[in-house]
């Protein structure tokens, strides 16, 4: 393994920091949305705000050389006028310095879903003012942290949070409107390009990328109908983020189809030019599963996400486009209905590299499990097997020439899973009810694997 390869783990501000109203932090959409509905929330979460030193030390002792985390916009900017919260900045500067003291590279996501409520109040991602607010926020981040951070991410998973918030309706703001989804998605990609432009204008050292919820598409057969369904699915799940961020172009066939039904006049020529001119340096791919599709057969569009576990089904059917298949008889699923499919990562990495020729980081990979964390050490062999097989898939792809530069386990320690709360745990380290940190078996396995230069991986090979 290259000595500069990043072996790390990842978190996100809302999911782990807690301290939701201290030190003049403004409210985020997640604070308001979950409070209003009386749902489990991240008010305390893993209390990383107070435990970060301990958490980072533990990462270093686990052999990790990078930590991917996100900045909370409402902790840094107090209001729409753009007043800066010095306490928020001091917190992150100290966190970053702690990383560097331990030889850990901070890999920083500027936006991981916790939009300030003061922007939701004027329409959130449906309003272009939010894009300009993001641009100013990103400028502040580059200016105040550039001496400590060299690796930046504009957005975490534009597809996932815009689809969940504006199309499916299970995330804030909880809307259910295809037109809003298209508008919000476009605005986020525009904001991302504005962020890249601000980074380039400032002439900062380092690199900037985007993180995508990567779902490589497979088809049930190789018929033409299936191939067309696959293209629709790929446009829906991947291409509008990756093509737009990496090539500066929204897929043209997607625009043609959308244009038949929706008024796309909100896409302004000068904005498309900003998108064209401000592409990313690298791709961050979060991989949890692939997407197996068949041609659309009948019925209305249906998008259902299992946020309860207990074996419930997920559904993605887009009328006229494609149907996703979730219940294969021989496949292995987690309790939330996500198929465990490491082979998809190998194929996906090859495809993404062939298409974009950019360096790739696997910015998230992990499995959610219901775990009893009252024990001294959680025996999470299932997570070890999952990571072993996915790292194996990554190594296979690298041997086939894909330029992968880092792997981040999701997550560094247990944290709040969106809408699933603490029932769905991902951490290498358990965080129990008293906020005690207790490394799981996977933490030690990961440490030893890193020390071996990945030689301890039980390599798997799959047929094409
Ligand atoms: C990714 C997100 O979509 O998946 C993370 O970037 C998230 O924030 C992770 O926690 C796992 O998803 P979930 O819904 O199981 O928590």
Short mmCIF file of C-alpha atoms and ligand atoms in Angstrom, two decimals:
data_model
loop_
_atom_site.label_atom_id
_atom_site.label_comp_id
_atom_site.label_asym_id
_atom_site.label_seq_id
_atom_site.Cartn_x
_atom_site.Cartn_y
_atom_site.Cartn_z
CA UNK A 1 0.00 0.00 0.00
CA UNK A 2 1.19 3.50 -0.78
CA UNK A 3 2.34 5.17 2.44
CA UNK A 4 0.12 8.19 1.67
CA UNK A 5 -3.00 6.05 1.37
CA UNK A 6 -5.62 7.32 3.80
CA UNK A 7 -7.05 4.78 6.20
CA UNK A 8 -9.59 6.53 8.28
CA UNK A 9 -13.13 6.73 9.50
CA UNK A 10 -15.93 9.24 9.15
CA UNK A 11 -18.67 11.10 10.99
CA UNK A 12 -20.99 14.07 10.38
CA UNK A 13 -21.61 17.07 12.61
CA UNK A 14 -25.33 16.63 13.36
CA UNK A 15 -24.94 12.90 13.87
CA UNK A 16 -22.20 13.05 16.49
CA UNK A 17 -21.56 16.47 17.99
CA UNK A 18 -24.60 16.95 20.21
CA UNK A 19 -24.34 20.34 21.99
CA UNK A 20 -27.11 21.46 19.67
CA UNK A 21 -27.70 24.81 21.34
CA UNK A 22 -24.46 25.70 23.10
CA UNK A 23 -21.95 28.42 22.32
CA UNK A 24 -24.39 30.41 20.23
CA UNK A 25 -25.02 27.68 17.68
CA UNK A 26 -28.08 28.45 15.55
CA UNK A 27 -30.73 25.80 14.94
CA UNK A 28 -30.44 23.45 11.96
CA UNK A 29 -33.32 21.97 10.00
CA UNK A 30 -32.70 18.66 11.74
CA UNK A 31 -33.01 20.25 15.21
CA UNK A 32 -36.33 21.83 14.29
CA UNK A 33 -37.78 18.96 12.26
CA UNK A 34 -37.06 16.28 14.88
CA UNK A 35 -38.08 18.46 17.83
CA UNK A 36 -41.36 19.41 16.20
CA UNK A 37 -42.22 15.77 15.60
CA UNK A 38 -40.99 14.53 18.95
CA UNK A 39 -38.62 12.06 17.26
CA UNK A 40 -35.31 10.73 18.52
CA UNK A 41 -32.79 13.46 17.83
CA UNK A 42 -29.12 14.43 17.94
CA UNK A 43 -29.35 16.91 20.85
CA UNK A 44 -26.66 14.89 22.63
CA UNK A 45 -25.78 12.24 20.04
CA UNK A 46 -22.22 11.01 20.83
CA UNK A 47 -21.38 14.37 22.46
CA UNK A 48 -18.32 14.61 20.23
CA UNK A 49 -18.41 18.36 20.97
CA UNK A 50 -17.02 17.52 24.39
CA UNK A 51 -15.34 14.17 23.67
CA UNK A 52 -13.46 15.01 20.47
CA UNK A 53 -10.01 14.82 22.05
CA UNK A 54 -10.67 11.35 23.38
CA UNK A 55 -12.25 10.28 20.09
CA UNK A 56 -9.34 11.49 17.97
CA UNK A 57 -6.78 9.90 20.29
CA UNK A 58 -8.66 6.64 19.90
CA UNK A 59 -8.55 6.92 16.10
CA UNK A 60 -4.79 7.45 16.25
CA UNK A 61 -4.36 4.45 18.56
CA UNK A 62 -6.40 2.50 16.05
CA UNK A 63 -3.76 3.23 13.41
CA UNK A 64 -5.93 5.66 11.40
CA UNK A 65 -4.21 8.52 9.59
CA UNK A 66 -7.24 10.53 8.51
CA UNK A 67 -10.56 11.65 9.96
CA UNK A 68 -13.45 12.67 7.72
CA UNK A 69 -15.88 14.94 9.55
CA UNK A 70 -18.20 17.76 8.64
CA UNK A 71 -18.58 21.35 9.73
CA UNK A 72 -21.90 22.54 11.04
CA UNK A 73 -22.98 25.61 9.09
CA UNK A 74 -25.28 26.86 11.90
CA UNK A 75 -22.41 26.52 14.38
CA UNK A 76 -20.17 28.71 12.22
CA UNK A 77 -22.55 31.31 10.76
CA UNK A 78 -25.14 32.76 13.11
CA UNK A 79 -27.67 34.24 10.71
CA UNK A 80 -28.52 35.14 7.12
CA UNK A 81 -26.56 38.36 7.46
CA UNK A 82 -23.51 36.15 7.72
CA UNK A 83 -22.31 36.97 11.24
CA UNK A 84 -19.53 34.60 12.16
CA UNK A 85 -19.60 32.64 15.41
CA UNK A 86 -16.07 32.79 16.78
CA UNK A 87 -16.86 30.05 19.32
CA UNK A 88 -17.81 27.65 16.55
CA UNK A 89 -14.63 28.43 14.70
CA UNK A 90 -12.55 27.97 17.86
CA UNK A 91 -14.14 24.55 18.39
CA UNK A 92 -13.28 23.33 14.90
CA UNK A 93 -9.80 24.82 14.94
CA UNK A 94 -9.06 22.97 18.13
CA UNK A 95 -10.50 19.75 16.72
CA UNK A 96 -8.35 20.11 13.59
CA UNK A 97 -5.23 20.88 15.61
CA UNK A 98 -5.89 17.82 17.74
CA UNK A 99 -6.04 15.74 14.57
CA UNK A 100 -2.73 17.13 13.35
CA UNK A 101 -1.07 16.56 16.73
CA UNK A 102 -1.96 12.89 16.40
CA UNK A 103 -0.79 12.65 12.79
CA UNK A 104 -4.35 12.51 11.50
CA UNK A 105 -5.26 14.34 8.31
CA UNK A 106 -8.52 16.30 8.61
CA UNK A 107 -10.73 15.48 5.59
CA UNK A 108 -13.44 18.09 5.84
CA UNK A 109 -16.98 18.12 4.48
CA UNK A 110 -18.43 21.62 4.37
CA UNK A 111 -22.08 20.50 4.24
CA UNK A 112 -23.48 17.25 5.59
CA UNK A 113 -27.19 18.04 5.66
CA UNK A 114 -27.55 20.36 8.67
CA UNK A 115 -28.87 23.41 6.84
CA UNK A 116 -29.40 26.40 9.15
CA UNK A 117 -33.10 26.81 9.86
CA UNK A 118 -32.76 30.50 8.96
CA UNK A 119 -32.29 29.38 5.34
CA UNK A 120 -35.14 26.90 5.51
CA UNK A 121 -37.29 29.85 6.59
CA UNK A 122 -36.81 31.37 3.13
CA UNK A 123 -37.34 28.13 1.22
CA UNK A 124 -34.16 26.17 1.88
CA UNK A 125 -32.65 24.59 -1.23
CA UNK A 126 -35.55 25.80 -3.36
CA UNK A 127 -34.26 29.35 -3.01
CA UNK A 128 -31.10 30.50 -4.81
CA UNK A 129 -30.31 32.73 -1.83
CA UNK A 130 -29.35 29.53 -0.03
CA UNK A 131 -26.73 28.88 -2.75
CA UNK A 132 -25.20 32.30 -2.17
CA UNK A 133 -25.37 31.81 1.59
CA UNK A 134 -23.50 28.53 1.10
CA UNK A 135 -20.90 30.29 -1.03
CA UNK A 136 -20.24 32.86 1.72
CA UNK A 137 -20.13 30.12 4.35
CA UNK A 138 -17.63 28.12 2.25
CA UNK A 139 -15.47 31.25 1.82
CA UNK A 140 -15.39 31.68 5.60
CA UNK A 141 -14.39 28.02 6.06
CA UNK A 142 -11.52 28.27 3.56
CA UNK A 143 -10.33 31.52 5.07
CA UNK A 144 -10.32 30.45 8.71
CA UNK A 145 -9.27 26.80 8.34
CA UNK A 146 -7.01 26.71 5.28
CA UNK A 147 -3.83 26.57 7.36
CA UNK A 148 -5.06 23.33 8.97
CA UNK A 149 -7.07 21.63 6.20
CA UNK A 150 -5.97 20.61 2.70
CA UNK A 151 -8.72 18.16 1.76
CA UNK A 152 -12.17 19.63 1.26
CA UNK A 153 -15.56 18.29 0.24
CA UNK A 154 -18.29 20.70 -0.92
CA UNK A 155 -21.31 18.49 -0.18
CA UNK A 156 -22.11 15.10 1.23
CA UNK A 157 -24.47 13.11 -0.98
CA UNK A 158 -26.54 15.69 -2.91
CA UNK A 159 -28.69 12.92 -4.34
CA UNK A 160 -29.54 11.37 -1.02
CA UNK A 161 -30.53 14.45 0.92
CA UNK A 162 -32.41 16.20 -1.88
CA UNK A 163 -34.35 13.05 -2.82
CA UNK A 164 -35.12 12.32 0.83
CA UNK A 165 -36.09 15.90 1.65
CA UNK A 166 -38.02 16.92 -1.45
CA UNK A 167 -39.16 13.76 -3.25
CA UNK A 168 -39.56 10.95 -0.73
CA UNK A 169 -40.30 13.27 2.19
CA UNK A 170 -38.70 11.29 5.01
CA UNK A 171 -36.04 13.96 5.75
CA UNK A 172 -36.53 17.67 6.40
CA UNK A 173 -38.20 19.63 4.95
CA UNK A 174 -40.41 16.55 4.35
CA UNK A 175 -41.79 17.48 0.94
CA UNK A 176 -43.05 15.18 -1.75
CA UNK A 177 -42.76 16.93 -5.06
CA UNK A 178 -40.71 15.87 -8.12
CA UNK A 179 -40.38 19.43 -9.38
CA UNK A 180 -39.01 20.61 -6.04
CA UNK A 181 -36.56 17.72 -6.08
CA UNK A 182 -35.23 18.76 -9.48
CA UNK A 183 -34.96 22.40 -8.42
CA UNK A 184 -33.26 21.62 -5.10
CA UNK A 185 -30.88 19.16 -6.79
CA UNK A 186 -29.89 21.75 -9.37
CA UNK A 187 -29.41 24.45 -6.74
CA UNK A 188 -27.18 22.18 -4.67
CA UNK A 189 -24.99 21.36 -7.67
CA UNK A 190 -24.79 25.06 -8.46
CA UNK A 191 -23.85 25.82 -4.85
CA UNK A 192 -21.20 23.10 -5.01
CA UNK A 193 -19.67 24.76 -8.09
CA UNK A 194 -19.77 28.13 -6.29
CA UNK A 195 -17.84 26.46 -3.44
CA UNK A 196 -15.24 25.11 -5.86
CA UNK A 197 -14.96 28.55 -7.46
CA UNK A 198 -14.39 30.20 -4.06
CA UNK A 199 -11.69 27.64 -3.28
CA UNK A 200 -9.91 28.29 -6.59
CA UNK A 201 -10.25 32.08 -6.29
CA UNK A 202 -8.66 32.01 -2.84
CA UNK A 203 -5.67 30.12 -4.28
CA UNK A 204 -5.62 27.77 -1.29
CA UNK A 205 -3.34 24.81 -1.01
CA UNK A 206 -4.95 21.39 -1.34
CA UNK A 207 -7.83 19.79 -3.19
CA UNK A 208 -11.60 19.95 -3.29
CA UNK A 209 -14.10 17.24 -4.21
CA UNK A 210 -17.67 16.12 -3.74
CA UNK A 211 -19.04 13.06 -1.94
CA UNK A 212 -21.71 10.95 -3.61
CA UNK A 213 -24.00 8.17 -2.40
CA UNK A 214 -22.70 5.80 -5.03
CA UNK A 215 -25.11 3.12 -6.22
CA UNK A 216 -23.60 1.35 -9.24
CA UNK A 217 -26.38 0.06 -11.45
CA UNK A 218 -26.83 -3.54 -12.55
CA UNK A 219 -29.58 -4.96 -14.74
CA UNK A 220 -31.56 -8.19 -14.51
CA UNK A 221 -30.52 -9.18 -18.04
CA UNK A 222 -28.78 -7.73 -21.05
CA UNK A 223 -31.84 -6.90 -23.15
CA UNK A 224 -32.15 -3.46 -24.71
CA UNK A 225 -35.15 -2.63 -22.50
CA UNK A 226 -33.11 -3.39 -19.42
CA UNK A 227 -30.20 -1.30 -20.69
CA UNK A 228 -32.53 1.65 -21.15
CA UNK A 229 -33.93 1.13 -17.65
CA UNK A 230 -30.34 1.01 -16.37
CA UNK A 231 -29.55 4.34 -18.00
CA UNK A 232 -32.62 5.92 -16.39
CA UNK A 233 -31.60 4.46 -13.03
CA UNK A 234 -28.01 5.63 -13.43
CA UNK A 235 -29.17 9.15 -14.31
CA UNK A 236 -31.47 9.16 -11.27
CA UNK A 237 -28.96 7.67 -8.82
CA UNK A 238 -25.52 8.75 -9.99
CA UNK A 239 -24.95 10.68 -13.20
CA UNK A 240 -26.56 13.99 -12.31
CA UNK A 241 -24.09 14.38 -9.47
CA UNK A 242 -20.97 12.77 -10.89
CA UNK A 243 -21.23 14.12 -14.47
CA UNK A 244 -22.12 17.58 -13.19
CA UNK A 245 -19.37 17.72 -10.57
CA UNK A 246 -16.64 16.00 -12.59
CA UNK A 247 -17.37 17.15 -16.14
CA UNK A 248 -19.42 20.27 -15.49
CA UNK A 249 -22.31 18.86 -17.52
CA UNK A 250 -25.76 17.73 -16.47
CA UNK A 251 -26.50 14.56 -18.52
CA UNK A 252 -28.17 15.79 -21.70
CA UNK A 253 -30.55 12.85 -22.11
CA UNK A 254 -31.78 13.46 -18.56
CA UNK A 255 -32.42 17.13 -19.33
CA UNK A 256 -34.36 16.15 -22.47
CA UNK A 257 -36.64 13.80 -20.55
CA UNK A 258 -37.20 16.27 -17.69
CA UNK A 259 -37.85 19.09 -20.12
CA UNK A 260 -40.87 17.22 -21.51
CA UNK A 261 -42.65 17.54 -18.16
CA UNK A 262 -41.10 20.36 -16.18
CA UNK A 263 -40.22 24.00 -16.67
CA UNK A 264 -36.43 24.07 -16.41
CA UNK A 265 -36.07 27.80 -16.98
CA UNK A 266 -34.57 28.17 -13.49
CA UNK A 267 -31.33 26.80 -14.96
CA UNK A 268 -29.69 30.04 -16.05
CA UNK A 269 -27.00 30.22 -18.71
CA UNK A 270 -24.53 32.01 -16.45
CA UNK A 271 -25.06 29.43 -13.68
CA UNK A 272 -24.47 26.57 -16.09
CA UNK A 273 -21.27 28.33 -17.04
CA UNK A 274 -20.17 28.40 -13.38
CA UNK A 275 -20.92 24.66 -13.20
CA UNK A 276 -18.96 24.06 -16.40
CA UNK A 277 -15.90 25.97 -15.20
CA UNK A 278 -15.70 24.68 -11.64
CA UNK A 279 -15.29 20.94 -11.63
CA UNK A 280 -13.86 18.93 -8.74
CA UNK A 281 -10.37 17.51 -8.15
CA UNK A 282 -11.53 14.16 -6.80
CA UNK A 283 -14.59 12.03 -6.19
CA UNK A 284 -15.61 10.77 -2.78
CA UNK A 285 -17.79 7.69 -3.12
CA UNK A 286 -19.90 6.42 -0.24
CA UNK A 287 -20.68 2.79 -0.92
CA UNK A 288 -23.35 0.82 0.91
CA UNK A 289 -24.92 -1.18 -1.91
CA UNK A 290 -25.62 -1.39 -5.63
CA UNK A 291 -28.88 -0.94 -7.50
CA UNK A 292 -30.37 -3.88 -9.39
CA UNK A 293 -33.00 -2.78 -11.88
CA UNK A 294 -35.50 -4.11 -14.37
CA UNK A 295 -37.64 -2.27 -16.94
CA UNK A 296 -40.63 -0.38 -15.61
CA UNK A 297 -43.77 -2.51 -15.85
CA UNK A 298 -46.76 -0.81 -14.22
CA UNK A 299 -48.07 1.35 -11.39
CA UNK A 300 -47.29 4.77 -10.02
CA UNK A 301 -43.93 6.12 -8.95
CA UNK A 302 -43.23 4.73 -5.50
CA UNK A 303 -40.31 5.60 -3.23
CA UNK A 304 -40.23 4.08 0.22
CA UNK A 305 -37.31 3.98 2.65
CA UNK A 306 -37.23 1.56 5.53
CA UNK A 307 -36.38 3.73 8.54
CA UNK A 308 -37.55 1.22 11.10
CA UNK A 309 -35.47 -1.89 10.50
CA UNK A 310 -37.37 -5.06 11.30
CA UNK A 311 -36.97 -6.35 7.78
CA UNK A 312 -39.27 -3.77 6.11
CA UNK A 313 -38.95 -3.32 2.37
CA UNK A 314 -37.51 -0.40 0.44
CA UNK A 315 -39.10 0.51 -2.89
CA UNK A 316 -37.90 2.57 -5.83
CA UNK A 317 -40.17 2.56 -8.87
CA UNK A 318 -40.09 5.53 -11.20
CA UNK A 319 -43.01 5.48 -13.57
CA UNK A 320 -41.87 4.97 -17.16
CA UNK A 321 -38.20 4.73 -16.14
CA UNK A 322 -37.24 1.66 -14.07
CA UNK A 323 -37.99 -0.53 -11.07
CA UNK A 324 -35.42 -1.46 -8.46
CA UNK A 325 -35.43 -5.05 -7.24
CA UNK A 326 -34.95 -5.50 -3.52
CA UNK A 327 -35.98 -9.01 -2.63
CA UNK A 328 -33.65 -11.42 -4.37
CA UNK A 329 -34.00 -14.89 -2.89
CA UNK A 330 -30.27 -15.64 -2.54
CA UNK A 331 -29.03 -12.22 -1.55
CA UNK A 332 -27.95 -11.10 1.89
CA UNK A 333 -29.60 -8.03 3.41
CA UNK A 334 -29.14 -6.05 6.59
CA UNK A 335 -32.12 -5.54 8.84
CA UNK A 336 -33.03 -2.31 7.06
CA UNK A 337 -33.31 -4.02 3.70
CA UNK A 338 -29.97 -2.95 2.23
CA UNK A 339 -28.33 -5.65 0.17
CA UNK A 340 -24.77 -6.55 1.15
CA UNK A 341 -22.95 -6.62 -2.16
CA UNK A 342 -19.17 -6.02 -2.09
CA UNK A 343 -18.74 -7.10 -5.69
CA UNK A 344 -20.70 -3.98 -6.70
CA UNK A 345 -17.97 -1.79 -5.26
CA UNK A 346 -15.29 -3.31 -7.48
CA UNK A 347 -17.39 -2.88 -10.62
CA UNK A 348 -18.54 0.59 -9.57
CA UNK A 349 -15.01 1.82 -8.92
CA UNK A 350 -13.90 0.64 -12.35
CA UNK A 351 -16.85 2.32 -14.04
CA UNK A 352 -16.40 5.60 -12.18
CA UNK A 353 -12.70 5.71 -12.96
CA UNK A 354 -13.22 4.88 -16.63
CA UNK A 355 -15.81 7.64 -16.91
CA UNK A 356 -14.15 10.43 -14.97
CA UNK A 357 -10.43 9.65 -14.60
CA UNK A 358 -10.29 11.38 -11.25
CA UNK A 359 -8.72 10.17 -8.01
CA UNK A 360 -11.27 8.39 -5.84
CA UNK A 361 -11.68 8.14 -2.10
CA UNK A 362 -14.12 5.70 -0.55
CA UNK A 363 -15.50 8.26 1.87
CA UNK A 364 -17.98 5.95 3.62
CA UNK A 365 -18.44 2.21 3.85
CA UNK A 366 -20.04 0.36 6.71
CA UNK A 367 -22.98 -1.63 8.01
CA UNK A 368 -25.75 -0.66 10.40
CA UNK A 369 -26.43 -3.28 13.06
CA UNK A 370 -28.64 -3.44 16.16
CA UNK A 371 -26.12 -3.96 18.96
CA UNK A 372 -26.11 -4.37 22.72
CA UNK A 373 -23.43 -1.93 23.84
CA UNK A 374 -23.72 -2.62 27.56
CA UNK A 375 -21.08 -5.37 27.16
CA UNK A 376 -17.38 -4.55 27.54
CA UNK A 377 -16.57 -5.38 23.92
CA UNK A 378 -19.12 -5.77 21.14
CA UNK A 379 -18.25 -8.81 19.04
CA UNK A 380 -19.18 -7.42 15.64
CA UNK A 381 -17.86 -10.16 13.38
CA UNK A 382 -20.56 -9.22 10.86
CA UNK A 383 -19.00 -5.76 10.49
CA UNK A 384 -15.52 -7.25 10.17
CA UNK A 385 -16.70 -9.58 7.39
CA UNK A 386 -18.42 -6.66 5.68
CA UNK A 387 -15.32 -4.47 5.80
CA UNK A 388 -13.01 -7.30 4.82
CA UNK A 389 -15.01 -8.03 1.68
CA UNK A 390 -15.42 -4.40 0.67
CA UNK A 391 -11.75 -3.60 1.21
CA UNK A 392 -11.01 -6.69 -0.84
CA UNK A 393 -13.19 -5.32 -3.65
CA UNK A 394 -11.34 -2.01 -3.42
CA UNK A 395 -7.95 -3.73 -3.62
CA UNK A 396 -9.10 -5.73 -6.65
CA UNK A 397 -10.15 -2.51 -8.39
CA UNK A 398 -6.83 -0.86 -7.52
CA UNK A 399 -4.97 -3.80 -9.00
CA UNK A 400 -6.98 -3.25 -12.15
CA UNK A 401 -5.69 0.32 -12.31
CA UNK A 402 -8.27 2.39 -10.42
CA UNK A 403 -6.70 5.33 -8.59
CA UNK A 404 -8.15 4.92 -5.09
CA UNK A 405 -6.40 7.08 -2.49
CA UNK A 406 -8.27 6.41 0.71
CA UNK A 407 -10.85 4.36 2.59
CA UNK A 408 -13.02 5.72 5.42
CA UNK A 409 -15.07 3.39 7.56
CA UNK A 410 -18.51 4.68 8.48
CA UNK A 411 -18.46 5.42 11.30
CA UNK A 412 -15.61 6.30 13.67
CA UNK A 413 -17.84 5.61 16.69
CA UNK A 414 -21.57 5.07 17.22
CA UNK A 415 -23.66 8.06 16.28
CA UNK A 416 -27.18 9.12 15.40
CA UNK A 417 -28.42 7.39 12.22
CA UNK A 418 -30.85 9.66 10.38
CA UNK A 419 -34.37 8.72 11.45
CA UNK A 420 -33.14 5.38 12.82
CA UNK A 421 -31.56 7.00 15.86
CA UNK A 422 -29.18 4.90 17.94
CA UNK A 423 -30.94 1.66 17.05
CA UNK A 424 -28.84 1.38 13.91
CA UNK A 425 -25.20 1.46 14.94
CA UNK A 426 -22.25 1.79 12.59
CA UNK A 427 -19.32 2.61 14.86
CA UNK A 428 -15.95 0.92 15.20
CA UNK A 429 -16.23 2.15 18.79
CA UNK A 430 -19.36 1.74 20.87
CA UNK A 431 -20.81 4.76 22.64
CA UNK A 432 -23.00 3.53 25.46
CA UNK A 433 -25.83 5.28 27.33
CA UNK A 434 -23.33 6.99 29.64
CA UNK A 435 -21.33 8.12 26.60
CA UNK A 436 -18.52 5.72 27.50
CA UNK A 437 -16.34 4.85 24.51
CA UNK A 438 -15.66 1.11 24.12
CA UNK A 439 -13.80 -0.15 21.05
CA UNK A 440 -15.57 -3.02 19.30
CA UNK A 441 -13.82 -6.05 17.88
CA UNK A 442 -13.86 -4.36 14.45
CA UNK A 443 -11.80 -1.45 15.80
CA UNK A 444 -8.93 -3.82 16.63
CA UNK A 445 -9.38 -5.72 13.40
CA UNK A 446 -9.14 -2.46 11.42
CA UNK A 447 -6.07 -1.37 13.39
CA UNK A 448 -4.26 -4.63 12.67
CA UNK A 449 -5.32 -4.61 9.03
CA UNK A 450 -3.89 -1.10 8.57
CA UNK A 451 -0.66 -2.14 10.31
CA UNK A 452 -0.32 -5.09 7.93
CA UNK A 453 -0.61 -2.76 4.90
CA UNK A 454 -3.88 -4.57 4.06
CA UNK A 455 -2.02 -7.88 3.78
CA UNK A 456 -4.23 -9.39 6.47
CA UNK A 457 -7.31 -8.99 4.26
CA UNK A 458 -8.87 -12.31 3.37
CA UNK A 459 -8.99 -11.55 -0.35
CA UNK A 460 -12.14 -12.36 -2.28
CA UNK A 461 -12.52 -12.57 -6.02
CA UNK A 462 -15.81 -12.55 -7.86
CA UNK A 463 -16.71 -13.63 -11.37
CA UNK A 464 -17.70 -10.86 -13.71
C1 LIG B 1 -24.86 8.04 4.25
C2 LIG B 1 -24.69 9.33 5.00
O1 LIG B 1 -25.95 8.20 3.41
O2 LIG B 1 -25.18 6.89 4.93
C3 LIG B 1 -24.50 9.17 6.49
O3 LIG B 1 -23.69 10.13 4.46
C4 LIG B 1 -25.44 8.07 6.99
O4 LIG B 1 -24.72 10.40 7.09
C5 LIG B 1 -25.01 6.77 6.33
O5 LIG B 1 -25.52 7.95 8.36
C6 LIG B 1 -25.83 5.59 6.78
O6 LIG B 1 -27.18 5.83 6.58
P1 LIG B 1 -28.25 5.60 7.72
O7 LIG B 1 -29.51 6.17 7.19
O8 LIG B 1 -28.32 4.13 7.89
O9 LIG B 1 -27.74 6.31 8.93
#
